[in-house]
Short mmCIF file of C-alpha atoms and ligand atoms in Angstrom, two decimals:
data_model
loop_
_atom_site.label_atom_id
_atom_site.label_comp_id
_atom_site.label_asym_id
_atom_site.label_seq_id
_atom_site.Cartn_x
_atom_site.Cartn_y
_atom_site.Cartn_z
CA MET A 1 16.03 12.18 -6.09
CA THR A 2 13.59 10.78 -3.55
CA VAL A 3 13.66 11.90 0.08
CA VAL A 4 12.27 9.52 2.71
CA TYR A 5 11.12 10.98 6.04
CA LYS A 6 10.33 8.65 8.93
CA VAL A 7 7.29 9.96 10.77
CA ASP A 8 5.58 8.62 13.90
CA PRO A 9 2.14 7.43 12.70
CA LEU A 10 0.53 8.13 16.09
CA GLU A 11 2.05 11.57 16.66
CA PRO A 12 3.22 12.84 13.28
CA ASP A 13 5.68 15.72 13.16
CA ARG A 14 3.60 18.64 11.93
CA LEU A 15 6.63 20.39 10.41
CA ILE A 16 7.31 17.45 8.09
CA LEU A 17 3.64 17.26 7.12
CA ARG A 18 3.79 20.98 6.31
CA LYS A 19 6.81 20.43 4.06
CA ALA A 20 4.98 17.61 2.29
CA ALA A 21 1.86 19.75 1.97
CA GLU A 22 3.93 22.44 0.29
CA ILE A 23 4.88 19.92 -2.41
CA ILE A 24 1.20 19.00 -2.88
CA ARG A 25 0.15 22.67 -3.10
CA LYS A 26 2.82 23.32 -5.73
CA GLY A 27 1.42 20.50 -7.88
CA GLY A 28 3.93 17.79 -6.91
CA LEU A 29 3.60 14.20 -5.68
CA VAL A 30 4.00 12.81 -2.16
CA ALA A 31 3.75 9.14 -1.17
CA PHE A 32 2.17 8.66 2.26
CA PRO A 33 0.77 5.89 4.46
CA THR A 34 -2.90 5.25 5.11
CA GLU A 35 -4.46 2.50 7.22
CA THR A 36 -4.89 0.36 4.07
CA VAL A 37 -1.87 0.81 1.76
CA TYR A 38 0.52 3.64 0.84
CA GLY A 39 -0.92 6.23 -1.55
CA LEU A 40 0.69 8.37 -4.23
CA GLY A 41 -0.89 11.76 -3.58
CA ALA A 42 -1.49 14.91 -5.60
CA ASN A 43 -3.91 17.84 -5.40
CA ALA A 44 -7.17 16.23 -6.61
CA LEU A 45 -8.45 19.53 -8.01
CA ASP A 46 -5.36 20.29 -10.12
CA PRO A 47 -5.48 18.48 -13.50
CA GLU A 48 -1.75 18.93 -14.17
CA ALA A 49 -0.80 17.47 -10.77
CA VAL A 50 -3.16 14.54 -11.29
CA LYS A 51 -1.63 13.81 -14.70
CA LYS A 52 1.73 13.31 -12.94
CA ILE A 53 0.21 10.47 -10.91
CA PHE A 54 -0.79 8.62 -14.09
CA LEU A 55 2.63 9.19 -15.68
CA THR A 56 4.59 8.12 -12.60
CA LYS A 57 2.54 4.97 -11.99
CA GLY A 58 2.24 4.04 -15.63
CA ARG A 59 -1.49 3.95 -14.99
CA PRO A 60 -3.94 3.81 -17.91
CA ALA A 61 -5.75 7.16 -18.17
CA ASP A 62 -9.17 5.49 -18.05
CA ASN A 63 -8.69 4.21 -14.48
CA PRO A 64 -10.15 6.81 -12.06
CA LEU A 65 -8.57 7.88 -8.75
CA ILE A 66 -9.92 7.98 -5.21
CA VAL A 67 -10.18 11.46 -3.67
CA HIS A 68 -9.18 11.61 0.00
CA ILE A 69 -10.70 14.08 2.46
CA ALA A 70 -9.89 14.91 6.09
CA ASP A 71 -13.34 16.19 7.10
CA LYS A 72 -16.63 14.32 6.57
CA ASP A 73 -18.40 17.53 5.53
CA HIS A 74 -16.04 18.03 2.61
CA ILE A 75 -17.88 15.32 0.73
CA HIS A 76 -20.46 18.01 -0.14
CA LYS A 77 -17.79 20.08 -1.90
CA LEU A 78 -17.03 17.18 -4.24
CA THR A 79 -20.37 15.46 -4.82
CA LYS A 80 -23.73 16.62 -6.11
CA ASN A 81 -26.18 14.77 -3.95
CA VAL A 82 -25.48 12.69 -0.93
CA PRO A 83 -28.19 10.03 -0.62
CA LYS A 84 -29.36 8.47 2.65
CA GLU A 85 -27.15 5.42 2.05
CA ALA A 86 -24.10 7.68 1.90
CA GLU A 87 -25.04 9.42 5.16
CA ILE A 88 -25.34 6.01 6.82
CA LEU A 89 -21.96 4.80 5.58
CA ILE A 90 -20.21 8.07 6.40
CA THR A 91 -21.56 8.06 9.95
CA LYS A 92 -20.64 4.43 10.49
CA PHE A 93 -17.34 3.99 8.61
CA PHE A 94 -15.67 7.39 8.00
CA PRO A 95 -12.80 7.72 8.72
CA GLY A 96 -11.92 4.17 7.68
CA PRO A 97 -11.14 1.70 4.91
CA LEU A 98 -14.23 2.50 2.83
CA THR A 99 -14.59 4.45 -0.44
CA ILE A 100 -17.98 5.58 -1.72
CA VAL A 101 -18.78 6.48 -5.33
CA LEU A 102 -21.21 9.38 -5.85
CA GLU A 103 -22.15 11.87 -8.60
CA LYS A 104 -19.35 14.42 -8.95
CA LYS A 105 -19.48 18.21 -8.92
CA PRO A 106 -17.74 20.13 -11.75
CA ILE A 107 -14.94 21.18 -9.36
CA VAL A 108 -13.52 17.64 -9.66
CA PRO A 109 -11.52 17.56 -12.91
CA ASP A 110 -12.05 14.89 -15.57
CA GLU A 111 -8.42 13.85 -15.18
CA THR A 112 -9.16 12.68 -11.61
CA THR A 113 -12.26 10.65 -12.48
CA ALA A 114 -11.15 9.45 -15.93
CA SER A 115 -14.06 11.47 -17.37
CA LEU A 116 -16.66 9.51 -15.38
CA PRO A 117 -19.65 11.51 -14.06
CA THR A 118 -18.92 10.05 -10.62
CA VAL A 119 -16.16 10.46 -8.03
CA ALA A 120 -14.82 8.00 -5.46
CA VAL A 121 -14.31 9.57 -2.01
CA ARG A 122 -12.70 8.26 1.14
CA MET A 123 -11.60 9.62 4.52
CA PRO A 124 -8.58 7.62 5.69
CA ASN A 125 -8.22 6.70 9.35
CA HIS A 126 -4.54 7.59 9.68
CA LYS A 127 -3.02 10.62 11.37
CA ILE A 128 -0.33 11.12 8.72
CA ALA A 129 -2.82 10.99 5.83
CA LEU A 130 -5.32 13.23 7.62
CA GLY A 131 -2.62 15.71 8.69
CA LEU A 132 -1.23 15.89 5.15
CA ILE A 133 -4.68 16.59 3.67
CA GLU A 134 -5.39 19.26 6.30
CA GLU A 135 -2.03 20.99 5.79
CA SER A 136 -2.45 20.85 2.00
CA ASP A 137 -5.86 22.49 2.39
CA THR A 138 -7.17 20.53 -0.61
CA PRO A 139 -8.53 17.02 -1.20
CA ILE A 140 -5.79 14.60 -2.27
CA ALA A 141 -6.17 12.13 -5.13
CA ALA A 142 -4.18 9.00 -4.33
CA PRO A 143 -4.00 5.61 -5.96
CA SER A 144 -1.87 2.94 -4.35
CA ALA A 145 1.79 4.02 -4.63
CA ASN A 146 2.99 1.11 -6.79
CA LYS A 147 3.81 0.83 -10.47
CA ALA A 148 0.62 -0.19 -12.31
CA GLY A 149 0.10 -3.95 -12.13
CA ARG A 150 2.41 -4.53 -9.12
CA PRO A 151 1.25 -5.47 -5.62
CA SER A 152 0.13 -2.43 -3.61
CA PRO A 153 2.72 -1.07 -1.14
CA THR A 154 2.20 -1.77 2.54
CA LYS A 155 5.63 -0.45 3.57
CA ALA A 156 7.64 2.62 2.55
CA GLN A 157 10.30 0.22 1.24
CA HIS A 158 7.81 -1.08 -1.37
CA VAL A 159 7.17 2.46 -2.60
CA LEU A 160 10.90 3.01 -2.90
CA GLN A 161 11.25 -0.24 -4.90
CA ASP A 162 8.65 0.89 -7.43
CA LEU A 163 8.92 4.69 -7.49
CA GLY A 164 12.38 5.50 -6.11
CA GLY A 165 13.79 8.46 -8.05
CA GLU A 166 10.36 9.29 -9.49
CA VAL A 167 8.62 10.79 -6.48
CA GLU A 168 9.93 13.77 -4.55
CA LEU A 169 9.01 12.62 -1.05
CA ILE A 170 7.97 9.41 0.70
CA ILE A 171 6.59 9.69 4.22
CA ASP A 172 7.53 6.48 6.04
CA GLY A 173 4.95 5.77 8.73
CA GLY A 174 5.75 2.06 9.09
CA ALA A 175 3.76 -0.96 7.89
CA THR A 176 0.08 -0.30 7.20
CA ARG A 177 -2.58 -1.77 9.46
CA PHE A 178 -5.01 -3.50 7.09
CA GLY A 179 -2.73 -4.29 4.15
CA LEU A 180 -5.46 -4.39 1.49
CA GLU A 181 -6.97 -1.40 -0.32
CA SER A 182 -10.26 0.11 0.81
CA THR A 183 -13.67 -1.36 0.08
CA VAL A 184 -15.28 0.49 -2.87
CA VAL A 185 -19.09 0.82 -2.99
CA ASP A 186 -21.00 2.49 -5.81
CA LEU A 187 -23.95 4.40 -4.32
CA THR A 188 -25.13 5.70 -7.69
CA ALA A 189 -26.27 2.13 -8.38
CA LYS A 190 -29.62 1.06 -6.95
CA PRO A 191 -29.23 -1.08 -4.89
CA PRO A 192 -25.66 -0.14 -3.91
CA GLU A 193 -22.98 -2.23 -5.59
CA LEU A 194 -19.72 -3.52 -4.15
CA LEU A 195 -16.97 -2.80 -6.69
CA ARG A 196 -13.96 -3.85 -4.60
CA PRO A 197 -14.05 -5.81 -1.32
CA GLY A 198 -11.91 -4.64 1.61
CA ALA A 199 -11.76 -4.45 5.39
CA VAL A 200 -15.27 -2.98 5.58
CA THR A 201 -16.83 -6.30 4.62
CA LEU A 202 -19.90 -7.10 2.53
CA GLU A 203 -21.57 -8.42 5.69
CA MET A 204 -20.91 -5.09 7.47
CA LEU A 205 -22.35 -3.15 4.51
CA ARG A 206 -25.47 -5.34 4.30
CA GLU A 207 -26.08 -4.95 8.02
CA VAL A 208 -26.55 -1.19 7.63
CA LEU A 209 -27.77 -0.89 4.00
CA GLY A 210 -29.84 -4.02 3.48
CA THR A 211 -29.42 -5.27 -0.09
CA VAL A 212 -25.98 -4.76 -1.61
CA HIS A 213 -25.11 -6.27 -4.98
CA ILE A 214 -21.68 -7.63 -5.78
CA HIS A 215 -20.19 -6.56 -9.08
CA PRO A 216 -19.37 -9.76 -11.01
CA SER A 217 -15.68 -8.79 -11.31
CA VAL A 218 -15.27 -9.11 -7.53
CA LEU A 219 -15.67 -12.88 -7.80
CA GLN A 220 -14.39 -13.79 -11.23
CA GLN A 221 -12.83 -12.56 -14.41
CA VAL A 222 -15.45 -10.71 -16.44
CA ALA A 223 -15.92 -9.86 -20.08
CA TRP A 224 -14.57 -6.53 -21.36
CA LYS A 225 -17.97 -4.86 -21.81
CA GLU A 226 -19.07 -5.54 -18.23
CA VAL A 227 -16.22 -3.55 -16.68
CA ALA A 228 -16.99 -0.16 -18.21
CA LYS A 229 -18.21 1.20 -14.90
CA SER A 230 -15.06 0.76 -12.86
CA PRO A 231 -12.38 0.54 -15.49
CA GLY A 232 -9.70 -0.29 -12.92
CA MET A 233 -11.13 -3.77 -12.71
CA LYS A 234 -10.11 -4.83 -16.17
CA TYR A 235 -6.36 -4.48 -15.67
CA ARG A 236 -4.05 -7.19 -14.38
CA HIS A 237 -3.25 -6.46 -10.77
CA TYR A 238 -0.99 -7.34 -7.89
CA ALA A 239 0.95 -9.73 -10.06
CA PRO A 240 4.21 -11.26 -8.86
CA ARG A 241 6.71 -12.08 -11.60
CA ALA A 242 6.37 -15.84 -11.12
CA GLU A 243 3.31 -17.78 -12.20
CA LEU A 244 0.88 -17.98 -9.27
CA MET A 245 -1.78 -20.63 -8.71
CA VAL A 246 -4.38 -20.49 -5.96
CA VAL A 247 -5.51 -23.82 -4.53
CA LEU A 248 -9.01 -24.03 -3.02
CA GLY A 249 -10.78 -26.64 -0.93
CA ASN A 250 -10.70 -27.95 2.62
CA HIS A 251 -7.35 -27.80 4.44
CA ARG A 252 -6.37 -31.46 4.01
CA ASP A 253 -7.26 -31.62 0.32
CA VAL A 254 -5.46 -28.34 -0.38
CA GLN A 255 -2.31 -29.55 1.35
CA MET A 256 -2.37 -32.85 -0.55
CA LYS A 257 -2.97 -31.11 -3.86
CA ILE A 258 -0.04 -28.75 -3.26
CA GLU A 259 2.26 -31.68 -2.30
CA GLN A 260 1.31 -33.24 -5.62
CA LEU A 261 1.92 -30.01 -7.57
CA ILE A 262 5.32 -29.64 -5.86
CA GLN A 263 6.24 -33.11 -7.10
CA ASP A 264 4.99 -32.45 -10.66
CA PHE A 265 6.68 -29.07 -11.02
CA GLY A 266 9.80 -30.22 -9.16
CA LEU A 267 10.38 -32.81 -11.88
CA ARG A 268 10.52 -29.94 -14.35
CA ASN A 269 13.37 -28.37 -12.36
CA MET A 270 11.38 -25.33 -11.36
CA ARG A 271 12.06 -23.19 -8.31
CA ILE A 272 8.89 -23.47 -6.27
CA GLY A 273 7.36 -21.10 -3.73
CA VAL A 274 4.40 -21.78 -1.47
CA ALA A 275 2.29 -19.26 0.46
CA THR A 276 0.61 -21.10 3.32
CA THR A 277 -2.44 -20.06 5.32
CA THR A 278 -2.60 -23.35 7.25
CA GLY A 279 0.96 -23.23 8.57
CA LYS A 280 2.02 -26.45 6.81
CA GLN A 281 5.77 -26.89 6.37
CA TYR A 282 6.23 -27.69 2.68
CA ARG A 283 9.75 -28.53 1.50
CA VAL A 284 10.24 -26.01 -1.31
CA SER A 285 12.76 -23.35 -2.39
CA HIS A 286 10.80 -20.59 -0.70
CA LEU A 287 8.02 -20.96 1.89
CA GLU A 288 6.06 -17.93 3.10
CA ARG A 289 3.54 -18.00 5.95
CA LEU A 290 0.71 -15.62 5.12
CA GLY A 291 -0.63 -15.94 8.67
CA MET A 292 -3.29 -17.94 10.47
CA SER A 293 -6.04 -15.31 10.85
CA LYS A 294 -7.61 -13.41 7.96
CA GLN A 295 -6.42 -10.11 9.50
CA GLU A 296 -2.84 -11.38 9.44
CA ILE A 297 -3.17 -12.80 5.93
CA ALA A 298 -4.55 -9.50 4.62
CA ARG A 299 -1.76 -7.54 6.28
CA ASN A 300 0.99 -9.78 4.87
CA LEU A 301 -0.33 -10.63 1.41
CA PHE A 302 1.26 -7.92 -0.76
CA ASP A 303 4.57 -8.03 1.14
CA VAL A 304 4.71 -11.80 0.62
CA LEU A 305 3.98 -11.48 -3.11
CA ARG A 306 6.89 -9.04 -3.41
CA ARG A 307 9.17 -11.36 -1.43
CA PHE A 308 8.55 -14.17 -3.93
CA ASP A 309 9.91 -11.84 -6.62
CA GLU A 310 13.09 -11.34 -4.61
CA ALA A 311 13.39 -15.10 -4.06
CA ARG A 312 13.25 -15.59 -7.84
CA VAL A 313 10.93 -18.58 -7.81
CA ASP A 314 9.35 -19.75 -11.08
CA VAL A 315 6.00 -20.82 -9.73
CA ILE A 316 4.01 -20.11 -6.56
CA PHE A 317 1.20 -22.16 -5.03
CA ALA A 318 -1.00 -20.28 -2.56
CA GLU A 319 -3.44 -21.87 -0.14
CA GLY A 320 -6.77 -20.02 -0.51
CA VAL A 321 -9.21 -19.04 2.25
CA ASP A 322 -13.02 -19.06 2.42
CA GLU A 323 -14.80 -15.96 1.12
CA GLU A 324 -16.60 -14.95 4.31
CA GLY A 325 -15.82 -11.60 5.94
CA LEU A 326 -12.35 -10.37 5.07
CA GLY A 327 -11.88 -13.61 3.08
CA LEU A 328 -13.74 -12.06 0.12
CA ALA A 329 -11.11 -9.30 -0.18
CA ILE A 330 -8.19 -11.70 0.30
CA MET A 331 -9.50 -14.09 -2.37
CA ASN A 332 -10.28 -11.20 -4.75
CA ARG A 333 -6.63 -10.05 -4.60
CA LEU A 334 -5.26 -13.61 -4.79
CA LYS A 335 -7.42 -14.47 -7.81
CA LYS A 336 -6.37 -11.29 -9.62
CA ALA A 337 -2.70 -11.76 -8.75
CA SER A 338 -2.88 -15.27 -10.22
CA GLY A 339 -4.58 -14.09 -13.40
CA TYR A 340 -7.47 -16.34 -12.25
CA LYS A 341 -5.39 -19.53 -12.23
CA ILE A 342 -7.42 -21.41 -9.65
CA VAL A 343 -6.99 -25.09 -8.84
CA ARG A 344 -9.73 -26.95 -6.95
CA ALA A 345 -8.34 -29.58 -4.63
O1 TXA B 401 -7.14 1.95 0.17
C1 TXA B 401 -7.20 2.61 -0.88
O2 TXA B 401 -8.27 2.83 -1.45
C2 TXA B 401 -5.88 3.16 -1.46
C3 TXA B 401 -5.36 4.21 -0.48
C4 TXA B 401 -4.15 4.94 -0.99
O3 TXA B 401 -6.38 5.09 -0.14
N1 TXA B 401 -6.08 3.68 -2.76
C5 TXA B 401 -6.31 2.87 -3.84
O4 TXA B 401 -6.45 3.52 -5.06
O5 TXA B 401 -6.40 1.66 -3.75
P1 TXA B 401 -6.37 2.77 -6.46
O6 TXA B 401 -6.31 3.85 -7.44
O7 TXA B 401 -5.25 1.81 -6.44
O8 TXA B 401 -7.75 2.07 -6.59
C6 TXA B 401 -8.92 2.83 -6.84
C7 TXA B 401 -10.06 1.94 -7.25
C8 TXA B 401 -9.88 1.44 -8.67
O9 TXA B 401 -10.35 0.10 -8.76
C9 TXA B 401 -10.79 2.39 -9.47
O10 TXA B 401 -11.26 1.83 -10.67
C10 TXA B 401 -11.92 2.64 -8.47
O11 TXA B 401 -11.28 2.69 -7.21
N2 TXA B 401 -12.60 3.92 -8.74
C11 TXA B 401 -12.09 5.16 -8.60
N3 TXA B 401 -12.99 6.10 -8.98
C12 TXA B 401 -14.10 5.43 -9.37
C13 TXA B 401 -15.38 5.83 -9.87
N4 TXA B 401 -15.69 7.10 -10.06
N5 TXA B 401 -16.26 4.85 -10.16
C14 TXA B 401 -15.96 3.55 -9.96
N6 TXA B 401 -14.76 3.11 -9.49
C15 TXA B 401 -13.85 4.03 -9.20
MG1 MG B 402 -4.01 0.25 -6.99
#
C-alpha cells in the first residue's frame, strides 16, 4: 500500500518529514518533490536500499543515481577532490537545479554509481527535499520517481500512476517549479562537459567556467560506444505511448507543416494530438498548449506527454523551440521522447 501525505512545500510539517526519514533510515523508499521533478529516494550509502530503487523503477543497473545533500560541505564526504570549477558552481548554483559529477570516495557504494569511479551530487532547492535529507541524517540517492522510460513526474499524481502500490510513502508537495530534471555537468572532464541540459543553462555555466563542452548525446542520438560515460543517455526516455514527431523551423513554416501532417495522418483515420508552443488552434482530437514562454513549456512538458497517453491518441506532433537558454533542455527532452523523429518544416 502507498500512503500519500500532502505537505506544504514552503513550511513543511517536520513530523511528517521525520516519519519519512524513518523509512529512509530503515532502508525503505520515499518519493518526494524537488524543484525539478519528484525523486524516488533511498539512503545513498546503503547498497540494499539503493537496489530497491532499481527494482522499483525497472531501471537498468548500469544507470547511476544522483546523490542529494542538504549541506554544501557534505560534498567533501562523498567526493575525493573538489576542483576549483566545483567550488565555483557550488557557490553560485547550490542549492539549485544543478548536478556535478566528481571522483567518488569509497563510502559511496558501487550500487549507487553503477560501478563508475565518479558520483553525481546535487543539493536541491526545496524545503521538503532538504528537510527529508536532514532528518534522515544521510545523503539520499534519488532518480526521477517514474517507471524507467516514462516521462519524469512533476506532480505526486504522476508518481502514483507509475509507482502506486510499490512505494511506501509519497510526499505530495504540489507541482514542481522547473519541471525538467537538473543540469548534469561532468567536472572530471577537462574542460567540463555538459551531460544533460537543465534550468542552469549552458550559457550560465559558460559565464562562470569559460569553456564547457557539450556531450554529443545532448543534441542528437549517438552511437553505443560514445555513451559509456553516462550510461543513462543510451536508454529511451520520456516516451509517451503514441508516436511523437517534433517539427522544427520558424513559426509559420512549422504551423503549415503540422496542418499538412494533420491532413495526411487524418486520411489514415488516426487520432491526432498536437502540442503547441505558438498557441495555434489546430483542429485535432487532442490539443495541448505547452505554454508561450520557455519556463512555462519546461514546467508543462512531462505533464502534457502523460495527458496524451490518457487521451489515447495515435500520433502527436509537437512544435519545437529554439535551443537557446532553457530551449536546449526542452529540445533535448522532446527529441528523446520522440525517439529522434524530427521533421524540418
Ligand atoms: O532533477 C534531478 O536531477 C532529479 C531529481 C529527483 O533530483 N533526478 C534525476 O535523476 O533526474 P535520474 O536518475 O532520473 O537522472 C540522473 C542522470 C542520468 O542521466 C545518469 O546517467 C546521470 O544523471 N548520472 C548519474 N551519476 C552519474 C555519473 N557518476 N556520471 C555521469 N552521469 C551520471
Ligand atoms: Mg530519470
